[in-house]
Structure formats: C-alpha cells, structure tokens
XYZ file of C-alpha atoms in Angstrom:
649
model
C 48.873 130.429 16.819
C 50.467 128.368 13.770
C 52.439 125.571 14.015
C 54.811 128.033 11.782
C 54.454 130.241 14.678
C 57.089 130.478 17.861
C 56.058 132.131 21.348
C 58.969 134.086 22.501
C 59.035 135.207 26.412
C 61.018 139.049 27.106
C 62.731 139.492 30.460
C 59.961 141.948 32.075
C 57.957 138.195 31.516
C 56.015 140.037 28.275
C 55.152 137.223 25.421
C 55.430 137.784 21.787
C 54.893 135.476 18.649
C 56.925 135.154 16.028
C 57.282 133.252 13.130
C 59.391 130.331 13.213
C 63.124 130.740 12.822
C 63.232 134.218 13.283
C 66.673 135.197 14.740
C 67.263 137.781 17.871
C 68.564 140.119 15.597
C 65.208 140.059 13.833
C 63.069 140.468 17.157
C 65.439 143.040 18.107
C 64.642 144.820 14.991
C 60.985 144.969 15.689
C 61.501 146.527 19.069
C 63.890 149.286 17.467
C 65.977 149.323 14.735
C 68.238 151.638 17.501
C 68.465 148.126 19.858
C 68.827 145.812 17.004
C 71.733 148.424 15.896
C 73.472 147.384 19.039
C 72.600 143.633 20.118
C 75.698 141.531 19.899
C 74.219 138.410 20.863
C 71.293 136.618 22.680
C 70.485 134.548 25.714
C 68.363 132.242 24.789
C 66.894 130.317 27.392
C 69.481 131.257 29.559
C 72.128 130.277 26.809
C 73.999 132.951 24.836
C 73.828 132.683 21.112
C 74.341 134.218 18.252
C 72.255 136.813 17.531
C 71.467 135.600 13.860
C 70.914 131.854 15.059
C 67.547 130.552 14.222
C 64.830 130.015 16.764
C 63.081 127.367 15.824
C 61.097 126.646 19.062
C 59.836 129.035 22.014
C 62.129 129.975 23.855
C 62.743 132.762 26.708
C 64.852 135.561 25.159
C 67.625 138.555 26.320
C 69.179 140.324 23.833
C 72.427 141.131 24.711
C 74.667 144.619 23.959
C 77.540 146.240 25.110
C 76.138 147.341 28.149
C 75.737 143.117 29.223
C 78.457 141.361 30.628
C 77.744 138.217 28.081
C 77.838 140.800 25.433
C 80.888 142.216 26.102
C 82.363 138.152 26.361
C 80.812 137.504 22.953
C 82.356 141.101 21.515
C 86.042 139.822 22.378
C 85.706 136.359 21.523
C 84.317 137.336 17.851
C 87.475 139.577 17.849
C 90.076 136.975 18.887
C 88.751 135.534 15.520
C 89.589 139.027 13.901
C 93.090 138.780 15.587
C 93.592 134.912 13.717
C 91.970 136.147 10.806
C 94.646 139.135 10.692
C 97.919 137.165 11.678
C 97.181 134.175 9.501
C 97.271 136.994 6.630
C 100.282 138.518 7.639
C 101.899 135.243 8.768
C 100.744 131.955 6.776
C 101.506 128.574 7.545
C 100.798 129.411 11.476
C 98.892 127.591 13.895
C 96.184 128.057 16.544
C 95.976 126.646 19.803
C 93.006 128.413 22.050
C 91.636 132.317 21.489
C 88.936 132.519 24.859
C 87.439 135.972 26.116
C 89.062 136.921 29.417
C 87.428 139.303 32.329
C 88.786 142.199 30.196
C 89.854 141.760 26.148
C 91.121 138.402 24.839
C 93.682 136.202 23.815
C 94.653 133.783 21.318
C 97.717 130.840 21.557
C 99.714 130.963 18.310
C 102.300 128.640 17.107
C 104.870 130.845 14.737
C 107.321 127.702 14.214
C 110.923 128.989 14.593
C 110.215 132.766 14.093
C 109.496 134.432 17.378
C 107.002 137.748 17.044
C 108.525 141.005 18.147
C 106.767 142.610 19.972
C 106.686 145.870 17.231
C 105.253 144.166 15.289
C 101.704 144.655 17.213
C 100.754 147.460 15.341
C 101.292 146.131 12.267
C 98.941 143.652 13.299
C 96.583 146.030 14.878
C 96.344 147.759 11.191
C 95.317 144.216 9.655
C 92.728 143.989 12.095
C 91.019 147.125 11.342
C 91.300 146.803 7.828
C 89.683 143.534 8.152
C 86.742 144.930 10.581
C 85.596 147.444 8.015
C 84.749 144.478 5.665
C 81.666 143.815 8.014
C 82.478 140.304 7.217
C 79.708 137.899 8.842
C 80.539 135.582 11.490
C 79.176 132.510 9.936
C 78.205 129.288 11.996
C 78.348 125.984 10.610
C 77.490 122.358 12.059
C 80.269 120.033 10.622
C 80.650 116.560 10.987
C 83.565 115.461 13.250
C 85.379 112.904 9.976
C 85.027 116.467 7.960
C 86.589 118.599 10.339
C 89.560 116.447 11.138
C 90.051 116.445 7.641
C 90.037 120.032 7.171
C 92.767 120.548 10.118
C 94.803 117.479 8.954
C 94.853 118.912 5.525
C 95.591 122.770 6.958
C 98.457 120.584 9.464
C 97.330 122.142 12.536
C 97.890 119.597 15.217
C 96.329 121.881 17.942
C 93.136 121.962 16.888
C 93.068 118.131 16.021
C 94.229 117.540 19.322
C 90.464 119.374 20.866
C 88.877 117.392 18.256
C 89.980 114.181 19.742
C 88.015 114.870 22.763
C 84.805 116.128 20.947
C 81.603 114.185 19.947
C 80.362 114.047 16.389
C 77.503 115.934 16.265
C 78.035 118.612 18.530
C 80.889 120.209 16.674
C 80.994 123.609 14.978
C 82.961 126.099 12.644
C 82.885 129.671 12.423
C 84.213 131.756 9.077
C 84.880 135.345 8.601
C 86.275 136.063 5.854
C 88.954 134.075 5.219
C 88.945 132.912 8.358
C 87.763 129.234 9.485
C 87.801 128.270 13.136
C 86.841 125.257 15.538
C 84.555 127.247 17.840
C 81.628 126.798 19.756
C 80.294 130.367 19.902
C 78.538 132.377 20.037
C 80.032 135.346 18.125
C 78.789 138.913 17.038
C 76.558 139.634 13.573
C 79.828 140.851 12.194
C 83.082 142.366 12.266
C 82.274 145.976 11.884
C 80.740 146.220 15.067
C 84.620 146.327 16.409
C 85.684 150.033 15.951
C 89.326 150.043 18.036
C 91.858 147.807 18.595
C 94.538 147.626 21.065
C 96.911 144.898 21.273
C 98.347 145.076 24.874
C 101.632 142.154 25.433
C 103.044 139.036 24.279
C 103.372 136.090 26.768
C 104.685 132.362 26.497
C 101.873 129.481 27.278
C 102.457 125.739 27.274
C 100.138 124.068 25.084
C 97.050 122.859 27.391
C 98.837 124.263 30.813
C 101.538 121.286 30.428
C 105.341 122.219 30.544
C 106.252 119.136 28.646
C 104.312 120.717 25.803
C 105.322 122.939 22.884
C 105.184 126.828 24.729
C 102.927 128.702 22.226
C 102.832 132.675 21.916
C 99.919 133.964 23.794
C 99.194 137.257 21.996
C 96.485 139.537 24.482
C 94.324 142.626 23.271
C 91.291 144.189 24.052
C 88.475 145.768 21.476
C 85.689 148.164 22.062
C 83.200 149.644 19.995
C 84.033 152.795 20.115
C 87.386 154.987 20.147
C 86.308 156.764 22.938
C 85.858 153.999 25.272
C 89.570 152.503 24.516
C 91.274 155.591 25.672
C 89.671 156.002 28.838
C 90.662 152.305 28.908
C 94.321 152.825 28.244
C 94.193 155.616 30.717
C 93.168 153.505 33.437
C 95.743 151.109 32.238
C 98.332 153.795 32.739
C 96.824 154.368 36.322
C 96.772 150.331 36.794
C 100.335 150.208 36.287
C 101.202 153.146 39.325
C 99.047 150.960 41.374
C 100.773 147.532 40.650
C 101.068 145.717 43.867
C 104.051 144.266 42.671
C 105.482 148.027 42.120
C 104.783 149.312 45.403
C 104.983 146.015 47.309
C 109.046 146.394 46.478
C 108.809 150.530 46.975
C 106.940 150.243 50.752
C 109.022 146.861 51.481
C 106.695 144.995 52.410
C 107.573 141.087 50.089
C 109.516 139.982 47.619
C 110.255 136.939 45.598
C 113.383 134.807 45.549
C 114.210 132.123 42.867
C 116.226 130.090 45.462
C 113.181 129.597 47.873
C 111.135 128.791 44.607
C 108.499 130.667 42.434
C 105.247 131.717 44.067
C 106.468 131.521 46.870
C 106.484 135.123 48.809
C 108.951 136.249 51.628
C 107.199 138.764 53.782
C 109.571 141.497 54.708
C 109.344 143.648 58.323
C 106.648 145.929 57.296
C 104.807 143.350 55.066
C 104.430 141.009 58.376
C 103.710 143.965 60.583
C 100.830 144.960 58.015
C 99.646 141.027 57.439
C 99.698 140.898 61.638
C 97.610 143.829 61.942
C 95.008 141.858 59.029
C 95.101 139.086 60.941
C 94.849 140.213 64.880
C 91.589 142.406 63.232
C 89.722 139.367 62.137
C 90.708 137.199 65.240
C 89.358 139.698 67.401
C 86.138 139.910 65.438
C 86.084 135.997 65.496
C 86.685 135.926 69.242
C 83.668 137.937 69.372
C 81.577 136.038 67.381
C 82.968 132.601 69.521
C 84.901 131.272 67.082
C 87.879 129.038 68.705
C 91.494 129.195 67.437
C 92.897 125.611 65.847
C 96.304 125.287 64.208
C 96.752 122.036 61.925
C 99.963 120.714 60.152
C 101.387 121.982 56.720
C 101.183 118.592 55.466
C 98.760 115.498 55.662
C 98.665 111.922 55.336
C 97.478 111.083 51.495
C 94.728 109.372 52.794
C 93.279 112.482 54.093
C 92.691 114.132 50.824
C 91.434 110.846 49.416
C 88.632 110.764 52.033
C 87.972 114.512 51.351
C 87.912 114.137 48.205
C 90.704 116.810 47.541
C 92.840 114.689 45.962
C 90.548 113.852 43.268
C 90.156 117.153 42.552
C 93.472 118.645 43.401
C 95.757 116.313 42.857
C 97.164 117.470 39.341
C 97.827 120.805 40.744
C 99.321 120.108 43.886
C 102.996 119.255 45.041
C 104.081 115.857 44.462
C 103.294 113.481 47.330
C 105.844 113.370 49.831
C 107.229 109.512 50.418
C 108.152 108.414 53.650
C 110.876 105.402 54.809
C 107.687 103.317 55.523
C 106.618 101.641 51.896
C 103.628 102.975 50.743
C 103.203 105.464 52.743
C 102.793 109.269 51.402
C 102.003 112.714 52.616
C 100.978 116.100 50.628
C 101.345 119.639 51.054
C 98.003 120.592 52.069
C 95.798 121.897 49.532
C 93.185 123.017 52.053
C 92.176 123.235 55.690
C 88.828 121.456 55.907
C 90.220 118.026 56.057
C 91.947 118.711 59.204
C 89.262 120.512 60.956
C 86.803 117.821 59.958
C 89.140 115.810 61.744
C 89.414 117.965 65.446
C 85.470 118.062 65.464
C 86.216 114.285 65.050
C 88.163 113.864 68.078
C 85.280 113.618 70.286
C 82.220 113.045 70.332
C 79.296 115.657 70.401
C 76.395 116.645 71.327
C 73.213 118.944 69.676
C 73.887 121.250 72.670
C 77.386 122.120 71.691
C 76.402 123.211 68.185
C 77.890 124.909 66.306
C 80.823 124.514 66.354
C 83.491 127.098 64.890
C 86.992 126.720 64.157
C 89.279 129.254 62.748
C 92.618 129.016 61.456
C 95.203 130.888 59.447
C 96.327 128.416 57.769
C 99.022 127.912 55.144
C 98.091 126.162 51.691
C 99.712 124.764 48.578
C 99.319 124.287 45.269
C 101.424 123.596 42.046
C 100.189 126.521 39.691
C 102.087 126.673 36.561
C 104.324 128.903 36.163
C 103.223 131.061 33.780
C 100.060 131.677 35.743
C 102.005 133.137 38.583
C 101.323 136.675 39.389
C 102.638 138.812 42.344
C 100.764 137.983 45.073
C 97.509 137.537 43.195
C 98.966 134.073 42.139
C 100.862 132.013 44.058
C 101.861 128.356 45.326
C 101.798 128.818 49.101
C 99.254 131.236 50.751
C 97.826 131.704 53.914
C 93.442 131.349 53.709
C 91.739 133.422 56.795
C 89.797 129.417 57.442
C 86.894 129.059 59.084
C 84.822 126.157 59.302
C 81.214 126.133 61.479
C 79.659 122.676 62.091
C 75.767 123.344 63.095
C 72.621 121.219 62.877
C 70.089 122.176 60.280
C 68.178 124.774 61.571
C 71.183 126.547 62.392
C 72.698 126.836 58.420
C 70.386 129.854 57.626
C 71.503 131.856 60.947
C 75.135 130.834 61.244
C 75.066 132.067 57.603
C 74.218 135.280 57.808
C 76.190 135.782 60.468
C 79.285 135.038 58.534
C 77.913 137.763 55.539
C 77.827 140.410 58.678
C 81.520 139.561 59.108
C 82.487 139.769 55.911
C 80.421 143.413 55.711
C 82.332 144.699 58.726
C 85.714 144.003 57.088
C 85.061 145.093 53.817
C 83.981 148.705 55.544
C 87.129 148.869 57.485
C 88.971 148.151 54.708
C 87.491 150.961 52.392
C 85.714 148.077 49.784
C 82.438 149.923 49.366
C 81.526 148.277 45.723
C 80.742 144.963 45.972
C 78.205 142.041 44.648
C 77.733 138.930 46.076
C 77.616 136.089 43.323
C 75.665 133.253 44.513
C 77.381 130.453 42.339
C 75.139 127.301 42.403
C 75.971 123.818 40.550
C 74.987 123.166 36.482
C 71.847 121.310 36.613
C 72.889 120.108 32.999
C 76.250 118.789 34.627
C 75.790 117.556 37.972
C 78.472 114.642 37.495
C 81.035 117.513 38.039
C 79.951 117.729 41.962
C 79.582 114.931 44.938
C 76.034 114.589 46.927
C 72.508 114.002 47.353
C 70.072 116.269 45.250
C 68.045 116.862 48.536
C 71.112 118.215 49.984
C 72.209 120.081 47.156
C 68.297 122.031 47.012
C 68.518 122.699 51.102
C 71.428 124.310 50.803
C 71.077 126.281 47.326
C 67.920 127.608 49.391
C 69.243 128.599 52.702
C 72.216 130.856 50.496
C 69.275 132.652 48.619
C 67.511 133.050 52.123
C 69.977 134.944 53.593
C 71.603 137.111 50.880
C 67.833 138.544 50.860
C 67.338 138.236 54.422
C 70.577 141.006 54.091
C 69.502 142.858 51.155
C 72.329 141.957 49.489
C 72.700 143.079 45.891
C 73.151 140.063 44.102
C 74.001 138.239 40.654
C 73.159 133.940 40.308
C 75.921 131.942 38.232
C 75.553 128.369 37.178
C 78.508 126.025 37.399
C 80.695 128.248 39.680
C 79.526 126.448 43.120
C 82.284 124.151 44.718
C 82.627 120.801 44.168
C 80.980 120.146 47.356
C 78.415 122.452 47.465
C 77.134 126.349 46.404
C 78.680 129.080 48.009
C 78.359 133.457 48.322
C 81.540 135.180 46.661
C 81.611 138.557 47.074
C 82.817 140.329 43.659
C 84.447 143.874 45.176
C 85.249 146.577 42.546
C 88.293 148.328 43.892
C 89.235 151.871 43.203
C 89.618 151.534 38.854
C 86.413 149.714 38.773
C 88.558 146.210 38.171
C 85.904 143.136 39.786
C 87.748 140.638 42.124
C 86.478 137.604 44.324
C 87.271 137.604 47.953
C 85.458 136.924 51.015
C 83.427 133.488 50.139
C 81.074 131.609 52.513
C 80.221 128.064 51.154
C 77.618 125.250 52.799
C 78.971 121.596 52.501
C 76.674 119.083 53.306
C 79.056 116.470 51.645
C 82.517 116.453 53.618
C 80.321 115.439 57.316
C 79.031 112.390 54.947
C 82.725 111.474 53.681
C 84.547 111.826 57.334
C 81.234 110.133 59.088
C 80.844 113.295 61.306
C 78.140 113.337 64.034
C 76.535 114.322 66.915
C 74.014 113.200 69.338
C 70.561 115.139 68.469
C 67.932 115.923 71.205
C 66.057 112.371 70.101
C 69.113 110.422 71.496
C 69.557 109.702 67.644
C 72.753 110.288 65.947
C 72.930 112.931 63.739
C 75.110 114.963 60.317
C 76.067 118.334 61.527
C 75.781 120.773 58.448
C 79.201 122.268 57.537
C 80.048 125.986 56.468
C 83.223 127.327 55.145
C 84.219 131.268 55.193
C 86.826 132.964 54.694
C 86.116 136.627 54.625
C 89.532 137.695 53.428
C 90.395 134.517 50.712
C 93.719 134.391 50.837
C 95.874 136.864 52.430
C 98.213 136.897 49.804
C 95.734 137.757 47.145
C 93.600 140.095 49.775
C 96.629 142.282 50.276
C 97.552 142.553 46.628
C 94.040 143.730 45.891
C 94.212 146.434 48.956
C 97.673 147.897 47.351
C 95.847 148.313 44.588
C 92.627 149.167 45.634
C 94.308 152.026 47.770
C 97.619 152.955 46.189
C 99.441 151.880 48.992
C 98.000 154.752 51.303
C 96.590 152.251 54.105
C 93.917 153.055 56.330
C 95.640 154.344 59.528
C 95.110 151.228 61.825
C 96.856 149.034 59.029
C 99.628 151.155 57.846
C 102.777 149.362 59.286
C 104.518 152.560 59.726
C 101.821 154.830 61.187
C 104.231 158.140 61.275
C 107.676 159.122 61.121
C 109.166 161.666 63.351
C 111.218 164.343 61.680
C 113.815 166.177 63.950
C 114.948 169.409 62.015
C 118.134 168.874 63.012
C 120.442 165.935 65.502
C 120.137 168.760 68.210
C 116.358 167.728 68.645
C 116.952 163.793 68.228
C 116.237 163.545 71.794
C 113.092 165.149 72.153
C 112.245 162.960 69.008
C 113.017 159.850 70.694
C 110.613 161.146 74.020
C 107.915 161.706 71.573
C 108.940 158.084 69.736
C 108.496 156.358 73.248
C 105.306 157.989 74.176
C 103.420 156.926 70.839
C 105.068 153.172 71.275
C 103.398 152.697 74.631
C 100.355 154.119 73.079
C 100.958 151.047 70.400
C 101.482 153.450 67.652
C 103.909 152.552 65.343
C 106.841 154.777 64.089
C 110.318 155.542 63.063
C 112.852 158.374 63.535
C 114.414 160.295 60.457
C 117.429 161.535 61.880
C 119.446 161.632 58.886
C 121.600 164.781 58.139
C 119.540 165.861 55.581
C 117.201 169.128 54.950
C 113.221 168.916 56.620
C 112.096 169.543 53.552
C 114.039 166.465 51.554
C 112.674 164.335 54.777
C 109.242 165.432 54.273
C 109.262 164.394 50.348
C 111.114 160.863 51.324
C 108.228 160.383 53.812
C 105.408 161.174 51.353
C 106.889 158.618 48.743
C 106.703 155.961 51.500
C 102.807 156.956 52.003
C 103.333 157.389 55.855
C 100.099 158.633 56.752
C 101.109 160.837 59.212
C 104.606 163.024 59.976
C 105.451 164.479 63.195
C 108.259 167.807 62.900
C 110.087 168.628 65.892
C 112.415 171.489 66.115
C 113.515 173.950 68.612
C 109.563 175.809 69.487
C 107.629 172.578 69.442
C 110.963 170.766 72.153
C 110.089 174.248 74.087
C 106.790 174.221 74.263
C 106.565 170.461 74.317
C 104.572 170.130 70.856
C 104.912 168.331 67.589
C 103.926 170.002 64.058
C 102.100 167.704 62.089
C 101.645 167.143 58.759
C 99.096 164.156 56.918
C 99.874 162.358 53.624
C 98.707 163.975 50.739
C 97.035 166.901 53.280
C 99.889 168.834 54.162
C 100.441 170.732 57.193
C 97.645 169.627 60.196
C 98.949 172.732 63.177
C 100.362 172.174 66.336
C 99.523 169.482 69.141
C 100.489 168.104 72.351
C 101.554 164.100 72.197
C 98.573 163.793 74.398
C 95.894 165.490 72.042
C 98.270 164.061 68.867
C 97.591 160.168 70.135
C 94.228 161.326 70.840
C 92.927 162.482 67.499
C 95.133 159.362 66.021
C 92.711 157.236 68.306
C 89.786 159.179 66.785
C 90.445 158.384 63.334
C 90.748 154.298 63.620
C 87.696 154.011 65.977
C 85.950 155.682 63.578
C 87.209 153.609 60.981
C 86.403 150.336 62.846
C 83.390 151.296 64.152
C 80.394 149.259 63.447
C-alpha cells in the first residue's frame, strides 16, 4: 500500500483501500451508485461526518441513510439550516440563536426584533424552503479562525451567535454555507439540499435565550422534513392520531389530574380516579418488591444542604432545583430533594453491617423536585414534583451481576402487564473522550460497565450502546419502549454506582473481618410515575388493562325501578374488590351505554326487569359490545380470569 493510500474498515469488519482523501460519498459510490444515492452522512470511527469530508487517514467507516438513526439526526439538522436559509430571505435583519435536531424534526431559535411571526405565515415559509431545496445547494464546511468569525457575526450584529463563540476555542470552530446561508455549526450536515423532498412546519413556541428567564424569549419555530412525500403524510396522520391520544386530553376527559396555577406550574393534583389508578401502579410493584425482599423506607421531602453536597447532587443539580430553604439558625439551609439516594445511603448508614446481611434493598415512592423551566413543562411528561418508583440495593461485589438481572426480570414483568411489548434496552456508558464530566475510579468505572453488558446478554436482551448518556455516577440500562404510534420513550432504568458508598463512607464487615464498600444499584422500573402514566394514556388510549382501570364497570339500571337490584349487584363486586359505579340517572340505556363508552369503562353491567328475575346481569365490554348473560358469581369469575391472566408470569 502507498503512503497516498488509506485502509478503510466496513462494519461486517471487511477492509478496503482507498486513496487518500477520498470522502464516504465516494466509497459509497463504489459499492453502488443506488447506496451512494442515499447516504446522508458517515460514522467515521464512531463519529458522524459529513459524507463529503475528506479521509485523510484509516479510519473504520458506516455510511449512514435514512434508514439510520444518525442519518435521520443529520437530515433535520441540514434542514434547520434550510429553515434559516428561508426566513433570513423572507425576513432580513433577523437573528439566530440555536437550530438542533430533536427525536423527531427540528427546531431553530429566532430573534424577529419587535415583529412577532403569525403563525400563517408557516406556509409561506414552507414554500421558501422548497424552493430553496430544489437548488441542490451544497452544504459547505469550512474551518475558520475564531478572530474571523467574531468578526463576521459582529459585522452581521448577531449577538447570539457571538455569545457561543465566547465559549469556543480557536481552532476547533466551523461554518457551514448553503446558499446564501452562513452558519456557526459543528456538523455534520447532508451532501445537499435536494435530498429534502417535504416540508412541514408544525408550531411556534417562546424559548428564553440559553434556558434563562432573565434572557431575551426568542421564537422557537419546530418542523419536521422527510425525503419523500409519502413518508410525511403517514407522519401527519399519526400526528392526527397523537393528538386523540394526548394524555393531557384524556387525563381531563377520564378525570384523573389536573393543573392549577395557584399550587404552581408542574405541579399535578391527582384527582379520585387518577389516585385510585396511581394506587393500583403502586400496590402492583410493592407486591412484586415484597416478593423479591425488598423492604419499604419512607424519607423526608426535604434535606439538609449538606446532604446533596456529600452526594454530590448539588453540584450537579443545584441550578435546576428549588432555591435552598433558610432556616432561623444562620447558615443553615435545606432543599427540596432532588433525589432519593442520599437518604437511603443514609438508613443503610444507621448501623452497622455485616457481609451476611447483603444486599440490602430499600424501596421507596418517593416524591422529588426540580426547577424545570417553564417552557419545558409538559403534562405529566414534564414536571417539577414527581413521585420515582426508588429502589436502591447495596450488595458486595459478586453480588452486582445477580442482583442485576434480577432487577431487568422486574422491569420485564411490568412492562408485560402493562401491554409495553416494544422495547430496547440502551446501555448508556460514560465518554471515554470526556471523563471529567463523571466522579470515580477507572477500575470502578470498567467493573461496572462489564457486569451491565453481562447481564443484558445473560437476558438476551436486544440492545443498543450509547456513549456519554451514563449517570454522573456511573453507567446504567434504560429501557427505550415504543408505545402504540411507534413514538421511543425511556422508562424503567437500573444504574450501578460504585461512587455514592465512597462519598457517604458506607461499609460492611466482609467474611475476612476486614471492612468493606458495598456496591450500590439504583432501579426504578417505572421512572417516574408521573411520566410512566402519561406514556400508558398514550400508549393505550386511555382503555386500561382491567386490573388498572380505576373504574372497572358501571352498572346500568334500565330504569330507578331496578336501582336496587343494581346496588345488590354493586355490593357483591365491592367485596370482591372490584371497582364500580351506578348510572342511575333518568336517562335512556342506550344514552348510558354511549356516556360509558366515552369514559373507556372496560366493562358495563345492564340490569332490567329479566336479569332482577332471574338474578343475572347483561354485559357488555368496551369497544366489544354485547358479552350475554351471567350470574354475579360467574361475572366476578371471568373478571378474575382476565387480570390473572394479565399478571401472570
């Protein structure tokens, strides 16, 4: 091989040579011009770049399309660009703040000085954009020198973008053109624009500039792109099914929260049914965790500062947590607790231990706090107090792997019962290239990177590896669940911490008389209630599985004259802990039976003069219809049928 020569190393571990500085879109092109049609951009030693970057070294290569999460990241980004490149045509003089790729589409931050956009006027902009993406216009990188950029932005008199400049180092800074579009951007971005075939911009939002409410609130413009028409209809139609499905939408229709600006913003009030449902969440895990000898703790809503400063919460926290809370005593302080594990470390504290008590596993629902902004506040997907399904196992070392797995069984069970069938567990590990980001001992870090990897295979788990996304105290299993439209969210997470039994001194007496660190595991199968039950509204329309719904059936008396026999049939399903209500309104079966569907009861119970003399019920199932004739006895019967099914393991 030349020295003009670069070896180039394909995911299926094949090696090819190449002459130096040949891009991906030029190794894609002698694979097939029909793959080098459709790369977007290329990982390059497991960096994405742009696919008409240089190599000028050898490198391991994936090139990236469509199909590739990265790719479809790199599509939007490249077409936030379009978006700036449009609006700066149609609007001049504005400014840019940020334009990122989101899970699905993008946004960009715009300033518009005193004229506010309407929101018709999306379209319009819409039109620019595709005018603009026929023009195939390149996406252009260029290394510029940090004096030379903040003289282009000074001269343009966009403060937001000399404002990231402050905080960049000369010699790692980069522009991207498209036509007659210039941006501060570190990439990567498609070939070029015509790649972008359909264009949808979605909403307008406000944003403070960088997150802070003393700053200038910017117009945070989102849309979404795809390559072909095809694929943005199907998209809009799921939208349209997204909306029907809004948690916030049928959380107020079922009655089960809502939101009050005099108790504060993110800050949910769980109505009758809401609690019943969130009880019925919770008693299901605790008896799983009395099973699996977990013991119940209960810790305060608050904690001395010092706490978080030993846990190292603070640190990390701090900024987006409630204000210390001062007390009479000067210098004192207390927060609103930002997490459990502080105070558990702190019970498994209280005593001393031995190796023969291990592990150790404490559970608690416990209530936690943080200050999001808000304009990041969402329903119950984002919110400022919530309620994390906590459990924290303190083992020795040759207990992690075991303990571990035992966890991802739990978390397995409860996504079954729950009706989550499409899930992948991410195992998030820390940036080797950025390790000052995370507290601890390599050693410690490698042990328990290994024993995570261990037992997702040990499970045959079907798992993706992300760098950077482990906690600041050590890597962790999140489980990514599609729900019903496809949509990917994190729940149940399982993390090993060899760092907080350093930082509270924990110990225990090993079986060499020695004293010892126990090993420390978080879980929380659920997340955060809050967020878990937003996700099942969704996931399931509101139509709970039976053992969850908090009204289980409604009894339907065709008229007052069989409200009696309605309330004998009420009483026998209540001792049989089956929950319902009576409809004895003076209104017509039939209007009953539509009220009852809206609500998504799952199952309604007709009583009327043959089923009070032969001592039946009629039955009829959401969304199934009419179900015959039963006895109470055989009724509570098959009712039992369907949850242990449901639960069974």
């Amino acid at each position: 091989m030349s020295d003009q020569e670069i070896k180039i190393t394909f995911p299926d571990g094949s090696v090819r040579e190449f002459e130096k500085g040949s891009t991906g879109l030029q190794i894609a092109s002698s694979i097939s011009e029909g793959l080098a049609r459709n790369v977007l951009a290329a990982k390059v030693n497991g960096e994405v770049w742009d696919a008409t970057r240089p190599l000028q070294d050898d490198a391991s290569i994936e090139l990236l399309t469509w199909n590739d999460r990265e790719g479809k990241s790199t599509f939007w980004h490249s077409s936030a660009h379009l978006m700036a490149e449009a609006l700066e045509a149609l609007y001049p003089g504005i400014k840019f703040g940020i334009g990122p790729p989101i899970e699905n589409g993008f946004y960009y931050d715009v300033d518009f000085g005193d004229k506010p956009l309407d929101g018709a006027e999306l379209e319009k902009i819409e039109a620019k954009m595709a005018e603009l993406a026929k023009q195939k216009s390149e996406y252009v990188r260029k290394d510029v020198a940090k004096p030379a950029a903040v003289e282009y932005f000074k001269n343009k008199g966009d403060e937001y973008k000399l404002d990231l400049l402050e905080g960049l180092e000369d010699g790692t800074i980069t522009f991207y053109e498209q036509g007659n579009f210039v941006d501060l951007c570190r990439g990567p971005h498609i070939p070029h624009t015509g790649f972008i075939k359909a264009i949808k911009l979605l909403n307008i939002a406000g944003a403070y500039w960088r997150g802070d409410e003393k700053n200038k609130m910017l117009t945070r413009i989102y849309g979404i792109t795809f390559p072909k028409a095809k694929e943005l209809q199907e998209y809009l139609t799921l939208l349209e099914e997204a909306k029907k499905r809004d948690h916030r939408k049928l959380g107020r229709e079922l009655e089960l929260f809502t939101f009050s600006e005099k108790v504060g913003m993110g800050l949910p009030l769980w109505l009758p049914k809401g609690t019943l449902l969130r009880e019925r969440l919770v008693n299901f895990l605790k008896k799983e965790q009395d099973r699996s000898g977990y013991q119940q703790v209960i810790t305060p809503h608050i904690g001395h500062r010092a706490l978080y400063e030993t846990s190292g919460h603070y640190e990390k926290y701090g900024k987006d947590s409630f204000q210390p809370i001062t007390t009479p005593n000067e210098g004192e302080s207390f927060l609103l607790k930002p997490m459990n594990c502080p105070h558990h470390c702190e019970i498994y504290k209280s005593k001393p231990r031995s190796y023969k008590e291990l592990p150790v596993r404490y559970a608690e629902f416990g209530t936690v706090y943080r200050y999001e902004q808000s304009g990041e506040l969402h329903g119950l997907t984002r919110v400022r107090g919530f309620t994390q399904d906590d459990a924290h196992i303190f083992c020795r070392q040759d207990q992690v792997k075991e303990e571990f797995i035992k966890v991802i069984d739990l978390v397995l069970y409860v996504f079954k019962a729950l009706g989550f069938d499409d899930f992948t567990a991410q195992i998030s590990l820390r940036d080797p290239a950025d390790k000052q980001k995370y507290i601890g001992e390599d050693e410690a870090w490698n042990m328990a990177e290994q024993a995570i990897i261990e037992a997702a295979n040990e499970r045959g788990l079907v798992t993706v590896t992300e760098l950077g996304e482990a906690a600041f105290y050590g890597p962790k299993l999140d489980f990514m669940v599609k729900d019903a439209l496809g949509r990917s969210w994190q729940l149940g997470t399982i993390q090993v911490d060899y760092q907080l039994p350093n930082r509270f001194e924990l110990e225990y007496v090993g079986a060499d008389n020695q004293r010892h660190r126990p090993v420390m595991i978080h879980r929380a199968p659920f997340g955060s209630l809050e967020r878990f039950v937003a996700v099942l509204i969704e996931h399931c329309a509101g139509n709970f599985p039976l053992w969850l719904a908090p009204e289980q059936v409604i009894i339907l008396p065709i008229s007052e004259k069989y409200v009696d026999y309605a309330e004998e049939i009420k009483l026998h399903l209540d001792e049989q802990g089956i929950t319902g209500t009576i409809d004895n309104r003076d209104e017509k079966i039939g209007r009953k039976i539509r009220d009852a569907e809206v609500k998504k009861i799952p199952f309604m119970i007709i009583v009327g003069e043959k089923e009070q003399e032969e001592r039946k019920l009629s039955l009829r199932k959401h969304g199934a219809g009419d179900q015959g004739s039963f006895t109470p006895e055989e009724f509570v019967s098959y009712f039992q049928d369907i949850i242990n099914a449901s639960l069974s393991k």
